Amino acid sequence: MSRRKKKEEEHDNSERWLLSYADFITLLMIFFVVMYAMSRMDQGKSTELKHSISAEFGAIFDDNGGEKPVDMGVETASEQPLVQANPQTGENEEGATLSEFEKEEQVKELIDEYIAENSLSDDITTSIETRGLVVSFNGSMFFESGEAEIKSEQIPSLVEVAKLLNQPFLQQSYIRVEGYTDNVPMKNEEYDSNWDLSVMRASNVAKAIIDQSGIDPTKVSAVGYGEYRPTGDNKTSEGRAQNRRVDILILNSEFNETEI
C-alpha cells in the first residue's frame, strides 16, 4: 500500500505547461484587442479622455486648498500638436467639428503666442482645467495695492487677450471673470474687506472686456472669492503674490447650467 502511494506522488504531469501557455495566449489576445480598439478611437475623444484623467487625478491640494500639478505620465496640451480650426465654424481641415477641448487648446496656443511675443510670461498664464480654459492675470500687473481700477497702461494687454478669447467658435461659451486676493487684512475708504476688493476688480475687468473686446455681455459674469481660494502659500510673499490675481475662465459647456 505504501509503495503504491509513493508511486502516485512521484507521477509527473508533463502537460501542466499547457495551462500557463493558455493564460499567456489569452492575455496576448486581450492586449491586441485593446490596442486595436485604441487605434480606432476618435482622436478628439481620446484627447478629451487624456485631459479628463490628467485634470481629475493629476493634482493634489496643498495646505491652503490650492492645486499643485502632479506628473501622471499623461501627454499635456502643450505636448500635443495644435489642431487648426476654421475660426468661423470650429471645424478642422477635413470638415469635422473639433471637440471642445481642442477648441480651448487652439485658443490657449494663440494666447501663449501673444504672451511670448510681448514678454508677459511673468504676468499672464494659461491653463486648461476640467472647468475650461483659464487665463490668469497677475493682480499687481493690473491694479495698485488696495485699488480696483485697472492701470490704464495695462488695458491694451487685457483687451488683446480678450479679443483672442472672442473666437466665433467659442461665442456660445460662458465667460466668468474671477477675482482673488491674498489673506492680508485690508480696509480703506472704498472697500471693507478683501472680498469687496476682489468683486470690484473682477467687475472692472468684465466691463473692460465687454466694452472694448466685443464680447457678448449676456455670456459674462463676475465673481469675487477674496482670500478664500488661494493657489499659493499665504505664508510667503511669493505665495501671496500668486494669490493676488484675476482669472478669465472660458467655461466648459458641461457647466453651462451654473450660469443660466
Coordinates of C-alpha atoms in Angstrom, one line a residue:
M1 CA 0.0 0.0 0.0
S2 CA 2.7 2.4 0.9
R3 CA 4.6 1.6 -2.3
R4 CA 1.6 2.4 -4.4
K5 CA 1.0 5.8 -2.7
K6 CA 4.7 6.7 -3.1
K7 CA 4.5 5.8 -6.8
E8 CA 1.4 8.1 -7.3
E9 CA 3.2 11.0 -5.6
E10 CA 6.1 10.7 -8.0
H11 CA 3.9 10.8 -11.0
D12 CA 4.9 13.8 -13.2
N13 CA 2.1 15.6 -15.2
S14 CA 4.0 16.7 -18.3
E15 CA 1.0 18.7 -19.7
R16 CA 0.8 21.3 -16.9
W17 CA 2.7 23.8 -19.0
L18 CA -0.4 24.0 -21.3
L19 CA -2.2 25.9 -18.5
S20 CA 0.5 28.6 -18.4
Y21 CA 0.6 28.7 -22.2
A22 CA -3.1 29.1 -22.5
D23 CA -3.1 32.0 -19.9
F24 CA -0.3 33.7 -21.9
I25 CA -2.2 33.4 -25.2
T26 CA -5.3 34.8 -23.6
L27 CA -3.5 37.8 -22.2
L28 CA -1.8 38.4 -25.5
M29 CA -5.1 38.3 -27.4
I30 CA -6.6 40.8 -24.9
F31 CA -3.6 43.1 -25.4
F32 CA -4.0 43.2 -29.2
V33 CA -7.8 43.7 -28.9
V34 CA -7.2 46.8 -26.7
M35 CA -4.5 48.1 -29.0
Y36 CA -6.8 47.7 -32.0
A37 CA -9.7 49.5 -30.1
M38 CA -7.4 52.4 -29.2
S39 CA -6.3 52.8 -32.8
R40 CA -9.9 53.1 -33.9
M41 CA -10.8 55.6 -31.2
D42 CA -11.8 59.1 -32.3
Q43 CA -8.8 61.4 -31.8
G44 CA -10.9 64.1 -30.2
K45 CA -12.4 61.8 -27.7
S46 CA -9.0 60.3 -27.0
T47 CA -7.6 63.8 -26.3
E48 CA -10.5 64.6 -24.0
L49 CA -10.1 61.4 -22.1
K50 CA -6.4 62.1 -21.5
H51 CA -7.3 65.6 -20.4
S52 CA -10.0 64.4 -18.0
I53 CA -7.7 61.9 -16.4
S54 CA -5.0 64.5 -16.1
A55 CA -7.3 67.1 -14.6
E56 CA -9.1 64.7 -12.2
F57 CA -6.2 62.7 -10.9
G58 CA -3.2 64.8 -11.8
A59 CA -3.5 67.4 -8.9
I60 CA -3.1 67.3 -5.2
F61 CA -4.1 70.0 -2.8
D62 CA -1.7 72.0 -0.6
D63 CA -2.5 73.1 3.0
N64 CA -4.3 76.2 1.7
G65 CA -6.5 74.3 -0.7
G66 CA -4.6 75.3 -3.8
E67 CA -3.9 72.8 -6.6
K68 CA -0.4 71.5 -7.4
P69 CA 0.1 69.7 -10.6
V70 CA 1.5 66.1 -10.5
D71 CA 3.1 64.4 -13.4
M72 CA 0.9 61.4 -14.2
G73 CA 2.7 60.5 -17.4
V74 CA -0.2 61.8 -19.5
E75 CA 0.5 63.9 -22.5
T76 CA -0.2 67.6 -21.8
A77 CA -1.8 70.1 -24.0
S78 CA 1.5 71.8 -24.8
E79 CA 3.0 68.5 -26.0
Q80 CA 0.1 67.7 -28.4
P81 CA 0.1 69.1 -31.9
L82 CA -2.3 72.1 -32.3
V83 CA -5.4 71.2 -34.4
Q84 CA -6.1 74.1 -36.7
A85 CA -9.8 75.1 -36.9
N86 CA -11.8 77.3 -39.1
P87 CA -12.3 80.5 -37.0
Q88 CA -15.9 80.7 -38.1
T89 CA -17.1 77.1 -37.7
G90 CA -14.7 75.5 -35.4
E91 CA -14.1 72.7 -37.9
N92 CA -10.7 71.1 -38.9
E93 CA -9.3 70.8 -42.4
E94 CA -11.3 67.7 -43.0
G95 CA -14.6 69.4 -42.1
A96 CA -15.0 67.6 -38.8
T97 CA -16.1 69.7 -35.8
L98 CA -13.4 69.9 -33.2
S99 CA -14.0 68.8 -29.7
E100 CA -14.5 71.4 -27.0
F101 CA -11.1 70.6 -25.6
E102 CA -9.4 71.0 -29.0
K103 CA -11.0 74.4 -29.4
E104 CA -9.8 75.5 -26.0
E105 CA -6.4 74.2 -26.8
Q106 CA -6.2 76.2 -30.0
V107 CA -7.2 79.5 -28.2
K108 CA -4.7 78.7 -25.5
E109 CA -2.0 78.4 -28.2
L110 CA -2.9 81.8 -29.6
I111 CA -2.8 83.5 -26.2
D112 CA 0.5 81.8 -25.4
E113 CA 2.0 83.2 -28.6
Y114 CA 0.8 86.7 -27.7
I115 CA 2.3 86.3 -24.2
A116 CA 5.7 85.2 -25.6
E117 CA 5.8 87.9 -28.2
N118 CA 5.1 90.6 -25.6
S119 CA 7.3 89.1 -22.8
L120 CA 4.3 88.8 -20.4
S121 CA 5.0 85.3 -19.1
D122 CA 5.5 86.7 -15.6
D123 CA 2.2 88.4 -15.6
I124 CA -0.2 86.2 -17.7
T125 CA -0.5 82.5 -17.6
T126 CA -2.9 80.0 -19.3
S127 CA -4.1 76.5 -18.3
I128 CA -6.8 74.1 -19.4
E129 CA -8.8 72.6 -16.5
T130 CA -11.8 70.4 -16.2
R131 CA -14.0 73.5 -15.9
G132 CA -12.5 75.1 -19.0
L133 CA -9.7 77.4 -20.3
V134 CA -8.3 79.8 -17.7
V135 CA -6.3 82.9 -18.4
S136 CA -4.8 84.2 -15.1
F137 CA -3.6 87.8 -14.7
N138 CA -1.2 88.9 -12.0
G139 CA -3.0 91.3 -9.7
S140 CA 0.0 93.6 -9.3
M141 CA 0.2 94.0 -13.1
F142 CA -3.3 95.5 -13.4
F143 CA -4.0 97.1 -10.0
E144 CA -2.4 99.3 -7.4
S145 CA -2.4 97.9 -3.9
G146 CA -5.9 98.2 -2.4
E147 CA -7.4 99.5 -5.6
A148 CA -9.8 98.0 -8.2
E149 CA -9.3 100.4 -11.1
I150 CA -7.3 98.8 -13.9
K151 CA -4.0 100.6 -14.7
S152 CA -4.5 102.5 -17.9
E153 CA -1.3 101.3 -19.4
Q154 CA -2.3 97.6 -18.9
I155 CA -5.8 97.9 -20.5
P156 CA -4.4 97.2 -24.1
S157 CA -2.9 93.9 -23.0
L158 CA -6.2 92.9 -21.4
V159 CA -8.2 93.9 -24.5
E160 CA -5.9 92.0 -26.8
V161 CA -6.1 88.8 -24.8
A162 CA -9.9 89.2 -24.6
K163 CA -10.1 89.5 -28.4
L164 CA -8.2 86.2 -28.8
L165 CA -10.8 84.7 -26.4
N166 CA -13.6 86.1 -28.6
Q167 CA -13.3 83.4 -31.2
P168 CA -16.5 82.8 -33.2
F169 CA -16.5 79.1 -32.4
L170 CA -16.4 79.9 -28.7
Q171 CA -19.1 82.6 -28.7
Q172 CA -21.6 80.2 -27.2
S173 CA -19.4 79.6 -24.2
Y174 CA -19.9 81.4 -21.0
I175 CA -17.1 83.6 -19.5
R176 CA -16.6 84.0 -15.8
V177 CA -14.2 86.7 -14.5
E178 CA -12.9 85.7 -11.1
G179 CA -11.2 88.0 -8.6
Y180 CA -8.9 86.7 -5.8
T181 CA -6.7 88.3 -3.2
D182 CA -4.2 87.2 -0.5
N183 CA -5.1 87.0 3.2
V184 CA -3.6 90.2 4.3
P185 CA -6.4 92.2 6.0
M186 CA -7.3 95.4 4.3
K187 CA -9.8 98.2 4.9
N188 CA -9.9 101.6 3.3
E189 CA -12.4 104.2 2.4
E190 CA -13.7 102.2 -0.5
Y191 CA -13.5 98.6 0.5
D192 CA -14.3 97.0 3.8
S193 CA -12.6 93.6 3.0
N194 CA -10.6 91.6 0.5
W195 CA -13.8 90.1 -0.6
D196 CA -15.2 93.5 -1.6
L197 CA -12.0 94.3 -3.4
S198 CA -11.9 91.0 -5.4
V199 CA -15.5 91.5 -6.5
M200 CA -14.8 95.0 -7.8
R201 CA -11.6 94.0 -9.6
A202 CA -13.5 91.2 -11.4
S203 CA -16.3 93.5 -12.3
N204 CA -14.0 96.1 -13.7
V205 CA -12.2 93.5 -15.8
A206 CA -15.5 92.1 -17.1
K207 CA -16.7 95.6 -18.0
A208 CA -13.4 96.3 -19.9
I209 CA -13.5 93.2 -22.0
I210 CA -17.2 93.7 -22.8
D211 CA -16.7 97.4 -23.8
Q212 CA -13.5 97.0 -25.8
S213 CA -13.3 93.4 -27.0
G214 CA -16.8 92.9 -28.4
I215 CA -17.6 90.0 -26.1
D216 CA -21.3 89.3 -25.6
P217 CA -22.3 90.7 -22.2
T218 CA -25.0 88.1 -21.8
K219 CA -22.3 85.5 -21.7
V220 CA -20.2 87.2 -19.0
S221 CA -20.4 87.1 -15.2
A222 CA -18.1 88.5 -12.5
V223 CA -17.4 86.9 -9.1
G224 CA -15.1 87.6 -6.2
Y225 CA -13.6 85.0 -3.9
G226 CA -11.4 87.2 -1.8
E227 CA -8.8 85.3 0.1
Y228 CA -10.7 82.1 0.3
R229 CA -9.5 80.1 -2.7
P230 CA -5.7 80.5 -2.7
T231 CA -3.4 78.7 -5.1
G232 CA -0.2 79.8 -3.3
D233 CA 1.0 79.7 0.3
N234 CA -0.1 82.9 2.0
K235 CA 2.7 82.5 4.5
T236 CA 5.3 83.6 1.9
S237 CA 5.5 86.8 -0.2
E238 CA 5.7 84.7 -3.4
G239 CA 2.6 82.8 -2.5
R240 CA 0.6 85.9 -1.6
A241 CA 1.6 87.5 -4.9
Q242 CA 0.4 84.4 -6.7
N243 CA -3.0 84.7 -4.9
R244 CA -3.5 88.3 -5.9
R245 CA -4.9 87.6 -9.4
V246 CA -7.9 87.9 -11.7
D247 CA -8.8 84.9 -13.8
I248 CA -10.9 84.9 -17.0
L249 CA -12.5 81.5 -17.4
I250 CA -14.0 80.2 -20.6
L251 CA -16.4 77.8 -19.1
N252 CA -16.7 74.2 -20.4
S253 CA -20.3 73.6 -21.7
E254 CA -20.6 70.8 -19.1
F255 CA -21.0 73.6 -16.5
N256 CA -23.3 75.9 -18.6
E257 CA -26.2 75.3 -16.2
T258 CA -24.4 77.0 -13.4
E259 CA -24.6 80.3 -15.5
I260 CA -28.2 80.0 -16.7

